[in-house]
Amino acid sequence: MNPNKTPSKKVLARREKIKNVAFDLFLTKGFQETSLSDIIKLSGGSYSNIYDSFNSKEGLFFEILDDVCKKHFDLIASQTQTIKDKNLKEFLTSFGLTFVDIFNQV
């Protein structure tokens, strides 16, 4: 994707669809066993969509990983912002529960 051009809503929606399908396939089949053909077939995308947006299957995987890490980091960060209102035990308990919740979502 051209970094100087703002993508259209349609392009962004297609990227999200590809990422969601790829995420599910990577979880169920594993990275090695998931082919670009599998992703294209289920997402309705094309090779050019994937290569234009992510450069490769690895690029797609790393973008998904980045999204997941950011989502979870934001959730953990929201818990740590309230540290001044809690003692250490309350904070660690809250942090631990948040951490467990995150991994139960996947």
PDB file of N, CA and C in Angstrom:
ATOM      1  N   MET A   1       0.848  -1.171   0.000  1.00  0.00           N
ATOM      2  CA  MET A   1       0.000   0.000   0.000  1.00  0.00           C
ATOM      3  C   MET A   1       0.892   1.232   0.000  1.00  0.00           C
ATOM      4  N   ASN A   2       0.518   2.206  -0.774  1.00  0.00           N
ATOM      5  CA  ASN A   2       1.267   3.459  -0.865  1.00  0.00           C
ATOM      6  C   ASN A   2       1.131   4.215   0.457  1.00  0.00           C
ATOM      7  N   PRO A   3       2.254   4.444   1.181  1.00  0.00           N
ATOM      8  CA  PRO A   3       2.169   5.116   2.485  1.00  0.00           C
ATOM      9  C   PRO A   3       1.740   6.573   2.393  1.00  0.00           C
ATOM     10  N   ASN A   4       1.836   7.180   1.205  1.00  0.00           N
ATOM     11  CA  ASN A   4       1.468   8.588   1.045  1.00  0.00           C
ATOM     12  C   ASN A   4      -0.003   8.784   0.693  1.00  0.00           C
ATOM     13  N   LYS A   5      -0.697   7.702   0.412  1.00  0.00           N
ATOM     14  CA  LYS A   5      -2.091   7.780  -0.002  1.00  0.00           C
ATOM     15  C   LYS A   5      -2.984   7.238   1.113  1.00  0.00           C
ATOM     16  N   THR A   6      -4.029   7.966   1.456  1.00  0.00           N
ATOM     17  CA  THR A   6      -4.972   7.504   2.466  1.00  0.00           C
ATOM     18  C   THR A   6      -5.866   6.435   1.849  1.00  0.00           C
ATOM     19  N   PRO A   7      -5.899   5.234   2.456  1.00  0.00           N
ATOM     20  CA  PRO A   7      -6.716   4.171   1.876  1.00  0.00           C
ATOM     21  C   PRO A   7      -8.213   4.451   2.040  1.00  0.00           C
ATOM     22  N   SER A   8      -8.991   3.976   1.085  1.00  0.00           N
ATOM     23  CA  SER A   8     -10.443   4.154   1.136  1.00  0.00           C
ATOM     24  C   SER A   8     -11.045   3.235   2.197  1.00  0.00           C
ATOM     25  N   LYS A   9     -12.295   3.492   2.543  1.00  0.00           N
ATOM     26  CA  LYS A   9     -12.990   2.637   3.512  1.00  0.00           C
ATOM     27  C   LYS A   9     -13.074   1.204   2.999  1.00  0.00           C
ATOM     28  N   LYS A  10     -13.263   1.064   1.705  1.00  0.00           N
ATOM     29  CA  LYS A  10     -13.351  -0.263   1.097  1.00  0.00           C
ATOM     30  C   LYS A  10     -12.027  -1.017   1.255  1.00  0.00           C
ATOM     31  N   VAL A  11     -10.921  -0.332   1.010  1.00  0.00           N
ATOM     32  CA  VAL A  11      -9.598  -0.949   1.151  1.00  0.00           C
ATOM     33  C   VAL A  11      -9.340  -1.317   2.610  1.00  0.00           C
ATOM     34  N   LEU A  12      -9.684  -0.426   3.526  1.00  0.00           N
ATOM     35  CA  LEU A  12      -9.495  -0.710   4.952  1.00  0.00           C
ATOM     36  C   LEU A  12     -10.351  -1.891   5.398  1.00  0.00           C
ATOM     37  N   ALA A  13     -11.588  -1.950   4.911  1.00  0.00           N
ATOM     38  CA  ALA A  13     -12.481  -3.062   5.255  1.00  0.00           C
ATOM     39  C   ALA A  13     -11.926  -4.380   4.717  1.00  0.00           C
ATOM     40  N   ARG A  14     -11.386  -4.357   3.502  1.00  0.00           N
ATOM     41  CA  ARG A  14     -10.795  -5.559   2.905  1.00  0.00           C
ATOM     42  C   ARG A  14      -9.583  -6.015   3.717  1.00  0.00           C
ATOM     43  N   ARG A  15      -8.743  -5.059   4.116  1.00  0.00           N
ATOM     44  CA  ARG A  15      -7.564  -5.386   4.939  1.00  0.00           C
ATOM     45  C   ARG A  15      -7.985  -6.049   6.248  1.00  0.00           C
ATOM     46  N   GLU A  16      -9.010  -5.488   6.894  1.00  0.00           N
ATOM     47  CA  GLU A  16      -9.492  -6.050   8.160  1.00  0.00           C
ATOM     48  C   GLU A  16     -10.046  -7.453   7.962  1.00  0.00           C
ATOM     49  N   LYS A  17     -10.789  -7.653   6.886  1.00  0.00           N
ATOM     50  CA  LYS A  17     -11.343  -8.979   6.581  1.00  0.00           C
ATOM     51  C   LYS A  17     -10.208  -9.978   6.390  1.00  0.00           C
ATOM     52  N   ILE A  18      -9.197  -9.596   5.626  1.00  0.00           N
ATOM     53  CA  ILE A  18      -8.046 -10.476   5.405  1.00  0.00           C
ATOM     54  C   ILE A  18      -7.359 -10.783   6.731  1.00  0.00           C
ATOM     55  N   LYS A  19      -7.150  -9.767   7.563  1.00  0.00           N
ATOM     56  CA  LYS A  19      -6.482  -9.985   8.852  1.00  0.00           C
ATOM     57  C   LYS A  19      -7.307 -10.891   9.758  1.00  0.00           C
ATOM     58  N   ASN A  20      -8.619 -10.699   9.794  1.00  0.00           N
ATOM     59  CA  ASN A  20      -9.475 -11.531  10.646  1.00  0.00           C
ATOM     60  C   ASN A  20      -9.472 -12.989  10.194  1.00  0.00           C
ATOM     61  N   VAL A  21      -9.575 -13.197   8.896  1.00  0.00           N
ATOM     62  CA  VAL A  21      -9.541 -14.559   8.355  1.00  0.00           C
ATOM     63  C   VAL A  21      -8.178 -15.195   8.628  1.00  0.00           C
ATOM     64  N   ALA A  22      -7.116 -14.468   8.361  1.00  0.00           N
ATOM     65  CA  ALA A  22      -5.764 -14.992   8.582  1.00  0.00           C
ATOM     66  C   ALA A  22      -5.542 -15.313  10.058  1.00  0.00           C
ATOM     67  N   PHE A  23      -6.001 -14.444  10.945  1.00  0.00           N
ATOM     68  CA  PHE A  23      -5.857 -14.681  12.387  1.00  0.00           C
ATOM     69  C   PHE A  23      -6.502 -16.013  12.764  1.00  0.00           C
ATOM     70  N   ASP A  24      -7.742 -16.223  12.319  1.00  0.00           N
ATOM     71  CA  ASP A  24      -8.443 -17.473  12.633  1.00  0.00           C
ATOM     72  C   ASP A  24      -7.714 -18.686  12.057  1.00  0.00           C
ATOM     73  N   LEU A  25      -7.240 -18.564  10.828  1.00  0.00           N
ATOM     74  CA  LEU A  25      -6.516 -19.677  10.208  1.00  0.00           C
ATOM     75  C   LEU A  25      -5.189 -19.944  10.904  1.00  0.00           C
ATOM     76  N   PHE A  26      -4.457 -18.904  11.253  1.00  0.00           N
ATOM     77  CA  PHE A  26      -3.184 -19.093  11.955  1.00  0.00           C
ATOM     78  C   PHE A  26      -3.412 -19.797  13.293  1.00  0.00           C
ATOM     79  N   LEU A  27      -4.504 -19.454  13.972  1.00  0.00           N
ATOM     80  CA  LEU A  27      -4.798 -20.098  15.256  1.00  0.00           C
ATOM     81  C   LEU A  27      -5.199 -21.559  15.082  1.00  0.00           C
ATOM     82  N   THR A  28      -5.994 -21.851  14.067  1.00  0.00           N
ATOM     83  CA  THR A  28      -6.496 -23.218  13.912  1.00  0.00           C
ATOM     84  C   THR A  28      -5.515 -24.139  13.188  1.00  0.00           C
ATOM     85  N   LYS A  29      -4.876 -23.646  12.130  1.00  0.00           N
ATOM     86  CA  LYS A  29      -3.994 -24.490  11.328  1.00  0.00           C
ATOM     87  C   LYS A  29      -2.516 -24.282  11.623  1.00  0.00           C
ATOM     88  N   GLY A  30      -2.190 -23.142  12.218  1.00  0.00           N
ATOM     89  CA  GLY A  30      -0.794 -22.790  12.413  1.00  0.00           C
ATOM     90  C   GLY A  30      -0.290 -21.965  11.239  1.00  0.00           C
ATOM     91  N   PHE A  31       0.785 -21.245  11.472  1.00  0.00           N
ATOM     92  CA  PHE A  31       1.333 -20.371  10.436  1.00  0.00           C
ATOM     93  C   PHE A  31       1.808 -21.163   9.220  1.00  0.00           C
ATOM     94  N   GLN A  32       2.588 -22.216   9.461  1.00  0.00           N
ATOM     95  CA  GLN A  32       3.178 -22.981   8.354  1.00  0.00           C
ATOM     96  C   GLN A  32       2.118 -23.646   7.487  1.00  0.00           C
ATOM     97  N   GLU A  33       1.056 -24.137   8.116  1.00  0.00           N
ATOM     98  CA  GLU A  33       0.031 -24.875   7.380  1.00  0.00           C
ATOM     99  C   GLU A  33      -1.005 -23.971   6.715  1.00  0.00           C
ATOM    100  N   THR A  34      -0.979 -22.695   7.021  1.00  0.00           N
ATOM    101  CA  THR A  34      -1.912 -21.750   6.403  1.00  0.00           C
ATOM    102  C   THR A  34      -1.280 -21.189   5.137  1.00  0.00           C
ATOM    103  N   SER A  35      -1.963 -21.350   4.033  1.00  0.00           N
ATOM    104  CA  SER A  35      -1.443 -20.821   2.766  1.00  0.00           C
ATOM    105  C   SER A  35      -2.147 -19.516   2.416  1.00  0.00           C
ATOM    106  N   LEU A  36      -1.511 -18.749   1.566  1.00  0.00           N
ATOM    107  CA  LEU A  36      -2.164 -17.538   1.072  1.00  0.00           C
ATOM    108  C   LEU A  36      -3.447 -17.896   0.334  1.00  0.00           C
ATOM    109  N   SER A  37      -3.456 -19.036  -0.342  1.00  0.00           N
ATOM    110  CA  SER A  37      -4.670 -19.483  -1.035  1.00  0.00           C
ATOM    111  C   SER A  37      -5.819 -19.684  -0.054  1.00  0.00           C
ATOM    112  N   ASP A  38      -5.523 -20.258   1.125  1.00  0.00           N
ATOM    113  CA  ASP A  38      -6.552 -20.440   2.160  1.00  0.00           C
ATOM    114  C   ASP A  38      -7.130 -19.091   2.574  1.00  0.00           C
ATOM    115  N   ILE A  39      -6.244 -18.140   2.811  1.00  0.00           N
ATOM    116  CA  ILE A  39      -6.660 -16.808   3.264  1.00  0.00           C
ATOM    117  C   ILE A  39      -7.495 -16.121   2.186  1.00  0.00           C
ATOM    118  N   ILE A  40      -7.042 -16.207   0.962  1.00  0.00           N
ATOM    119  CA  ILE A  40      -7.749 -15.567  -0.156  1.00  0.00           C
ATOM    120  C   ILE A  40      -9.131 -16.185  -0.351  1.00  0.00           C
ATOM    121  N   LYS A  41      -9.189 -17.514  -0.301  1.00  0.00           N
ATOM    122  CA  LYS A  41     -10.452 -18.215  -0.515  1.00  0.00           C
ATOM    123  C   LYS A  41     -11.505 -17.788   0.518  1.00  0.00           C
ATOM    124  N   LEU A  42     -11.114 -17.696   1.779  1.00  0.00           N
ATOM    125  CA  LEU A  42     -12.074 -17.375   2.840  1.00  0.00           C
ATOM    126  C   LEU A  42     -12.338 -15.883   3.002  1.00  0.00           C
ATOM    127  N   SER A  43     -11.392 -15.059   2.585  1.00  0.00           N
ATOM    128  CA  SER A  43     -11.565 -13.611   2.776  1.00  0.00           C
ATOM    129  C   SER A  43     -12.170 -12.920   1.562  1.00  0.00           C
ATOM    130  N   GLY A  44     -12.102 -13.586   0.416  1.00  0.00           N
ATOM    131  CA  GLY A  44     -12.569 -12.940  -0.807  1.00  0.00           C
ATOM    132  C   GLY A  44     -11.569 -11.941  -1.360  1.00  0.00           C
ATOM    133  N   GLY A  45     -10.371 -11.954  -0.810  1.00  0.00           N
ATOM    134  CA  GLY A  45      -9.319 -11.054  -1.279  1.00  0.00           C
ATOM    135  C   GLY A  45      -8.582 -11.655  -2.460  1.00  0.00           C
ATOM    136  N   SER A  46      -7.421 -11.121  -2.727  1.00  0.00           N
ATOM    137  CA  SER A  46      -6.597 -11.611  -3.831  1.00  0.00           C
ATOM    138  C   SER A  46      -5.128 -11.532  -3.425  1.00  0.00           C
ATOM    139  N   TYR A  47      -4.289 -12.176  -4.235  1.00  0.00           N
ATOM    140  CA  TYR A  47      -2.852 -12.089  -3.971  1.00  0.00           C
ATOM    141  C   TYR A  47      -2.396 -10.633  -3.996  1.00  0.00           C
ATOM    142  N   SER A  48      -2.913  -9.868  -4.938  1.00  0.00           N
ATOM    143  CA  SER A  48      -2.484  -8.468  -5.020  1.00  0.00           C
ATOM    144  C   SER A  48      -2.925  -7.686  -3.785  1.00  0.00           C
ATOM    145  N   ASN A  49      -4.111  -8.004  -3.221  1.00  0.00           N
ATOM    146  CA  ASN A  49      -4.526  -7.349  -1.970  1.00  0.00           C
ATOM    147  C   ASN A  49      -3.516  -7.613  -0.863  1.00  0.00           C
ATOM    148  N   ILE A  50      -3.106  -8.860  -0.752  1.00  0.00           N
ATOM    149  CA  ILE A  50      -2.175  -9.234   0.320  1.00  0.00           C
ATOM    150  C   ILE A  50      -0.804  -8.612   0.086  1.00  0.00           C
ATOM    151  N   TYR A  51      -0.291  -8.731  -1.132  1.00  0.00           N
ATOM    152  CA  TYR A  51       1.042  -8.191  -1.394  1.00  0.00           C
ATOM    153  C   TYR A  51       1.066  -6.665  -1.357  1.00  0.00           C
ATOM    154  N   ASP A  52       0.000  -6.021  -1.809  1.00  0.00           N
ATOM    155  CA  ASP A  52      -0.060  -4.554  -1.744  1.00  0.00           C
ATOM    156  C   ASP A  52      -0.166  -4.056  -0.308  1.00  0.00           C
ATOM    157  N   SER A  53      -0.892  -4.795   0.518  1.00  0.00           N
ATOM    158  CA  SER A  53      -1.145  -4.344   1.888  1.00  0.00           C
ATOM    159  C   SER A  53      -0.103  -4.808   2.895  1.00  0.00           C
ATOM    160  N   PHE A  54       0.401  -6.037   2.717  1.00  0.00           N
ATOM    161  CA  PHE A  54       1.249  -6.637   3.752  1.00  0.00           C
ATOM    162  C   PHE A  54       2.610  -7.110   3.242  1.00  0.00           C
ATOM    163  N   ASN A  55       2.825  -7.105   1.955  1.00  0.00           N
ATOM    164  CA  ASN A  55       4.061  -7.538   1.294  1.00  0.00           C
ATOM    165  C   ASN A  55       4.257  -9.053   1.245  1.00  0.00           C
ATOM    166  N   SER A  56       3.744  -9.791   2.248  1.00  0.00           N
ATOM    167  CA  SER A  56       3.954 -11.238   2.295  1.00  0.00           C
ATOM    168  C   SER A  56       3.069 -11.835   3.384  1.00  0.00           C
ATOM    169  N   LYS A  57       3.056 -13.164   3.448  1.00  0.00           N
ATOM    170  CA  LYS A  57       2.332 -13.836   4.530  1.00  0.00           C
ATOM    171  C   LYS A  57       2.966 -13.469   5.869  1.00  0.00           C
ATOM    172  N   GLU A  58       4.278 -13.366   5.894  1.00  0.00           N
ATOM    173  CA  GLU A  58       4.974 -12.984   7.120  1.00  0.00           C
ATOM    174  C   GLU A  58       4.593 -11.564   7.543  1.00  0.00           C
ATOM    175  N   GLY A  59       4.518 -10.658   6.570  1.00  0.00           N
ATOM    176  CA  GLY A  59       4.111  -9.286   6.868  1.00  0.00           C
ATOM    177  C   GLY A  59       2.706  -9.225   7.430  1.00  0.00           C
ATOM    178  N   LEU A  60       1.812 -10.037   6.870  1.00  0.00           N
ATOM    179  CA  LEU A  60       0.441 -10.135   7.375  1.00  0.00           C
ATOM    180  C   LEU A  60       0.445 -10.649   8.808  1.00  0.00           C
ATOM    181  N   PHE A  61       1.217 -11.698   9.060  1.00  0.00           N
ATOM    182  CA  PHE A  61       1.311 -12.269  10.407  1.00  0.00           C
ATOM    183  C   PHE A  61       1.820 -11.233  11.410  1.00  0.00           C
ATOM    184  N   PHE A  62       2.874 -10.516  11.050  1.00  0.00           N
ATOM    185  CA  PHE A  62       3.440  -9.531  11.974  1.00  0.00           C
ATOM    186  C   PHE A  62       2.500  -8.355  12.213  1.00  0.00           C
ATOM    187  N   GLU A  63       1.713  -7.979  11.214  1.00  0.00           N
ATOM    188  CA  GLU A  63       0.733  -6.912  11.440  1.00  0.00           C
ATOM    189  C   GLU A  63      -0.361  -7.382  12.397  1.00  0.00           C
ATOM    190  N   ILE A  64      -0.796  -8.634  12.243  1.00  0.00           N
ATOM    191  CA  ILE A  64      -1.784  -9.195  13.169  1.00  0.00           C
ATOM    192  C   ILE A  64      -1.202  -9.243  14.575  1.00  0.00           C
ATOM    193  N   LEU A  65       0.020  -9.714  14.691  1.00  0.00           N
ATOM    194  CA  LEU A  65       0.688  -9.791  15.991  1.00  0.00           C
ATOM    195  C   LEU A  65       0.809  -8.411  16.625  1.00  0.00           C
ATOM    196  N   ASP A  66       1.158  -7.428  15.825  1.00  0.00           N
ATOM    197  CA  ASP A  66       1.267  -6.052  16.309  1.00  0.00           C
ATOM    198  C   ASP A  66      -0.086  -5.547  16.822  1.00  0.00           C
ATOM    199  N   ASP A  67      -1.153  -5.821  16.075  1.00  0.00           N
ATOM    200  CA  ASP A  67      -2.499  -5.405  16.499  1.00  0.00           C
ATOM    201  C   ASP A  67      -2.886  -6.043  17.829  1.00  0.00           C
ATOM    202  N   VAL A  68      -2.622  -7.341  17.956  1.00  0.00           N
ATOM    203  CA  VAL A  68      -2.976  -8.064  19.181  1.00  0.00           C
ATOM    204  C   VAL A  68      -2.173  -7.523  20.360  1.00  0.00           C
ATOM    205  N   CYS A  69      -0.886  -7.301  20.157  1.00  0.00           N
ATOM    206  CA  CYS A  69      -0.044  -6.769  21.236  1.00  0.00           C
ATOM    207  C   CYS A  69      -0.498  -5.379  21.662  1.00  0.00           C
ATOM    208  N   LYS A  70      -0.823  -4.526  20.700  1.00  0.00           N
ATOM    209  CA  LYS A  70      -1.292  -3.176  21.033  1.00  0.00           C
ATOM    210  C   LYS A  70      -2.591  -3.223  21.817  1.00  0.00           C
ATOM    211  N   LYS A  71      -3.506  -4.075  21.386  1.00  0.00           N
ATOM    212  CA  LYS A  71      -4.795  -4.202  22.071  1.00  0.00           C
ATOM    213  C   LYS A  71      -4.586  -4.621  23.526  1.00  0.00           C
ATOM    214  N   HIS A  72      -3.753  -5.640  23.714  1.00  0.00           N
ATOM    215  CA  HIS A  72      -3.522  -6.134  25.067  1.00  0.00           C
ATOM    216  C   HIS A  72      -2.711  -5.151  25.900  1.00  0.00           C
ATOM    217  N   PHE A  73      -1.754  -4.491  25.279  1.00  0.00           N
ATOM    218  CA  PHE A  73      -0.968  -3.495  26.000  1.00  0.00           C
ATOM    219  C   PHE A  73      -1.863  -2.363  26.490  1.00  0.00           C
ATOM    220  N   ASP A  74      -2.774  -1.912  25.632  1.00  0.00           N
ATOM    221  CA  ASP A  74      -3.691  -0.833  26.025  1.00  0.00           C
ATOM    222  C   ASP A  74      -4.554  -1.245  27.207  1.00  0.00           C
ATOM    223  N   LEU A  75      -5.002  -2.491  27.211  1.00  0.00           N
ATOM    224  CA  LEU A  75      -5.819  -2.979  28.320  1.00  0.00           C
ATOM    225  C   LEU A  75      -5.006  -3.019  29.615  1.00  0.00           C
ATOM    226  N   ILE A  76      -3.784  -3.514  29.529  1.00  0.00           N
ATOM    227  CA  ILE A  76      -2.918  -3.558  30.712  1.00  0.00           C
ATOM    228  C   ILE A  76      -2.565  -2.144  31.161  1.00  0.00           C
ATOM    229  N   ALA A  77      -2.275  -1.270  30.214  1.00  0.00           N
ATOM    230  CA  ALA A  77      -1.929   0.115  30.551  1.00  0.00           C
ATOM    231  C   ALA A  77      -3.080   0.810  31.263  1.00  0.00           C
ATOM    232  N   SER A  78      -4.302   0.511  30.861  1.00  0.00           N
ATOM    233  CA  SER A  78      -5.450   1.136  31.524  1.00  0.00           C
ATOM    234  C   SER A  78      -5.533   0.705  32.982  1.00  0.00           C
ATOM    235  N   GLN A  79      -5.091  -0.515  33.272  1.00  0.00           N
ATOM    236  CA  GLN A  79      -5.076  -0.986  34.658  1.00  0.00           C
ATOM    237  C   GLN A  79      -3.962  -0.314  35.460  1.00  0.00           C
ATOM    238  N   THR A  80      -2.824  -0.095  34.827  1.00  0.00           N
ATOM    239  CA  THR A  80      -1.696   0.478  35.557  1.00  0.00           C
ATOM    240  C   THR A  80      -1.875   1.966  35.816  1.00  0.00           C
ATOM    241  N   GLN A  81      -2.744   2.624  35.058  1.00  0.00           N
ATOM    242  CA  GLN A  81      -2.965   4.054  35.277  1.00  0.00           C
ATOM    243  C   GLN A  81      -3.672   4.323  36.594  1.00  0.00           C
ATOM    244  N   THR A  82      -4.286   3.311  37.145  1.00  0.00           N
ATOM    245  CA  THR A  82      -4.997   3.494  38.415  1.00  0.00           C
ATOM    246  C   THR A  82      -4.138   3.080  39.610  1.00  0.00           C
ATOM    247  N   ILE A  83      -2.848   2.879  39.391  1.00  0.00           N
ATOM    248  CA  ILE A  83      -1.967   2.405  40.456  1.00  0.00           C
ATOM    249  C   ILE A  83      -1.941   3.342  41.661  1.00  0.00           C
ATOM    250  N   LYS A  84      -2.031   4.633  41.438  1.00  0.00           N
ATOM    251  CA  LYS A  84      -1.944   5.572  42.557  1.00  0.00           C
ATOM    252  C   LYS A  84      -3.133   5.444  43.506  1.00  0.00           C
ATOM    253  N   ASP A  85      -4.223   4.846  43.013  1.00  0.00           N
ATOM    254  CA  ASP A  85      -5.408   4.673  43.843  1.00  0.00           C
ATOM    255  C   ASP A  85      -5.430   3.323  44.555  1.00  0.00           C
ATOM    256  N   LYS A  86      -4.399   2.507  44.359  1.00  0.00           N
ATOM    257  CA  LYS A  86      -4.395   1.163  44.924  1.00  0.00           C
ATOM    258  C   LYS A  86      -3.101   0.916  45.681  1.00  0.00           C
ATOM    259  N   ASN A  87      -3.195   0.022  46.660  1.00  0.00           N
ATOM    260  CA  ASN A  87      -1.962  -0.432  47.286  1.00  0.00           C
ATOM    261  C   ASN A  87      -1.365  -1.520  46.393  1.00  0.00           C
ATOM    262  N   LEU A  88      -0.175  -1.958  46.701  1.00  0.00           N
ATOM    263  CA  LEU A  88       0.535  -2.896  45.834  1.00  0.00           C
ATOM    264  C   LEU A  88      -0.241  -4.195  45.645  1.00  0.00           C
ATOM    265  N   LYS A  89      -0.810  -4.719  46.709  1.00  0.00           N
ATOM    266  CA  LYS A  89      -1.556  -5.980  46.606  1.00  0.00           C
ATOM    267  C   LYS A  89      -2.758  -5.826  45.674  1.00  0.00           C
ATOM    268  N   GLU A  90      -3.505  -4.747  45.816  1.00  0.00           N
ATOM    269  CA  GLU A  90      -4.670  -4.514  44.950  1.00  0.00           C
ATOM    270  C   GLU A  90      -4.242  -4.353  43.494  1.00  0.00           C
ATOM    271  N   PHE A  91      -3.154  -3.615  43.300  1.00  0.00           N
ATOM    272  CA  PHE A  91      -2.667  -3.401  41.942  1.00  0.00           C
ATOM    273  C   PHE A  91      -2.238  -4.712  41.300  1.00  0.00           C
ATOM    274  N   LEU A  92      -1.435  -5.510  42.003  1.00  0.00           N
ATOM    275  CA  LEU A  92      -0.957  -6.769  41.438  1.00  0.00           C
ATOM    276  C   LEU A  92      -2.106  -7.736  41.173  1.00  0.00           C
ATOM    277  N   THR A  93      -3.091  -7.746  42.051  1.00  0.00           N
ATOM    278  CA  THR A  93      -4.268  -8.589  41.837  1.00  0.00           C
ATOM    279  C   THR A  93      -5.014  -8.148  40.585  1.00  0.00           C
ATOM    280  N   SER A  94      -5.236  -6.860  40.459  1.00  0.00           N
ATOM    281  CA  SER A  94      -5.932  -6.317  39.289  1.00  0.00           C
ATOM    282  C   SER A  94      -5.148  -6.589  38.012  1.00  0.00           C
ATOM    283  N   PHE A  95      -3.852  -6.375  38.063  1.00  0.00           N
ATOM    284  CA  PHE A  95      -2.993  -6.616  36.907  1.00  0.00           C
ATOM    285  C   PHE A  95      -3.032  -8.091  36.514  1.00  0.00           C
ATOM    286  N   GLY A  96      -2.919  -8.971  37.497  1.00  0.00           N
ATOM    287  CA  GLY A  96      -2.945 -10.412  37.229  1.00  0.00           C
ATOM    288  C   GLY A  96      -4.255 -10.862  36.613  1.00  0.00           C
ATOM    289  N   LEU A  97      -5.364 -10.363  37.139  1.00  0.00           N
ATOM    290  CA  LEU A  97      -6.674 -10.724  36.589  1.00  0.00           C
ATOM    291  C   LEU A  97      -6.835 -10.216  35.160  1.00  0.00           C
ATOM    292  N   THR A  98      -6.344  -9.023  34.905  1.00  0.00           N
ATOM    293  CA  THR A  98      -6.398  -8.477  33.546  1.00  0.00           C
ATOM    294  C   THR A  98      -5.564  -9.335  32.605  1.00  0.00           C
ATOM    295  N   PHE A  99      -4.390  -9.722  33.050  1.00  0.00           N
ATOM    296  CA  PHE A  99      -3.497 -10.552  32.249  1.00  0.00           C
ATOM    297  C   PHE A  99      -4.151 -11.891  31.910  1.00  0.00           C
ATOM    298  N   VAL A 100      -4.780 -12.519  32.901  1.00  0.00           N
ATOM    299  CA  VAL A 100      -5.474 -13.794  32.678  1.00  0.00           C
ATOM    300  C   VAL A 100      -6.637 -13.609  31.707  1.00  0.00           C
ATOM    301  N   ASP A 101      -7.401 -12.538  31.874  1.00  0.00           N
ATOM    302  CA  ASP A 101      -8.519 -12.255  30.961  1.00  0.00           C
ATOM    303  C   ASP A 101      -8.039 -12.137  29.519  1.00  0.00           C
ATOM    304  N   ILE A 102      -6.924 -11.476  29.330  1.00  0.00           N
ATOM    305  CA  ILE A 102      -6.378 -11.292  27.982  1.00  0.00           C
ATOM    306  C   ILE A 102      -6.095 -12.638  27.331  1.00  0.00           C
ATOM    307  N   PHE A 103      -5.456 -13.526  28.040  1.00  0.00           N
ATOM    308  CA  PHE A 103      -5.084 -14.805  27.446  1.00  0.00           C
ATOM    309  C   PHE A 103      -6.250 -15.768  27.329  1.00  0.00           C
ATOM    310  N   ASN A 104      -7.307 -15.544  28.074  1.00  0.00           N
ATOM    311  CA  ASN A 104      -8.514 -16.352  27.912  1.00  0.00           C
ATOM    312  C   ASN A 104      -9.322 -15.920  26.705  1.00  0.00           C
ATOM    313  N   GLN A 105      -9.063 -14.725  26.175  1.00  0.00           N
ATOM    314  CA  GLN A 105      -9.788 -14.223  25.007  1.00  0.00           C
ATOM    315  C   GLN A 105      -9.313 -14.872  23.718  1.00  0.00           C
ATOM    316  N   VAL A 106      -8.101 -15.354  23.702  1.00  0.00           N
ATOM    317  CA  VAL A 106      -7.532 -15.894  22.450  1.00  0.00           C
ATOM    318  C   VAL A 106      -7.932 -17.325  22.250  1.00  0.00           C
TER     319      VAL A 106
END
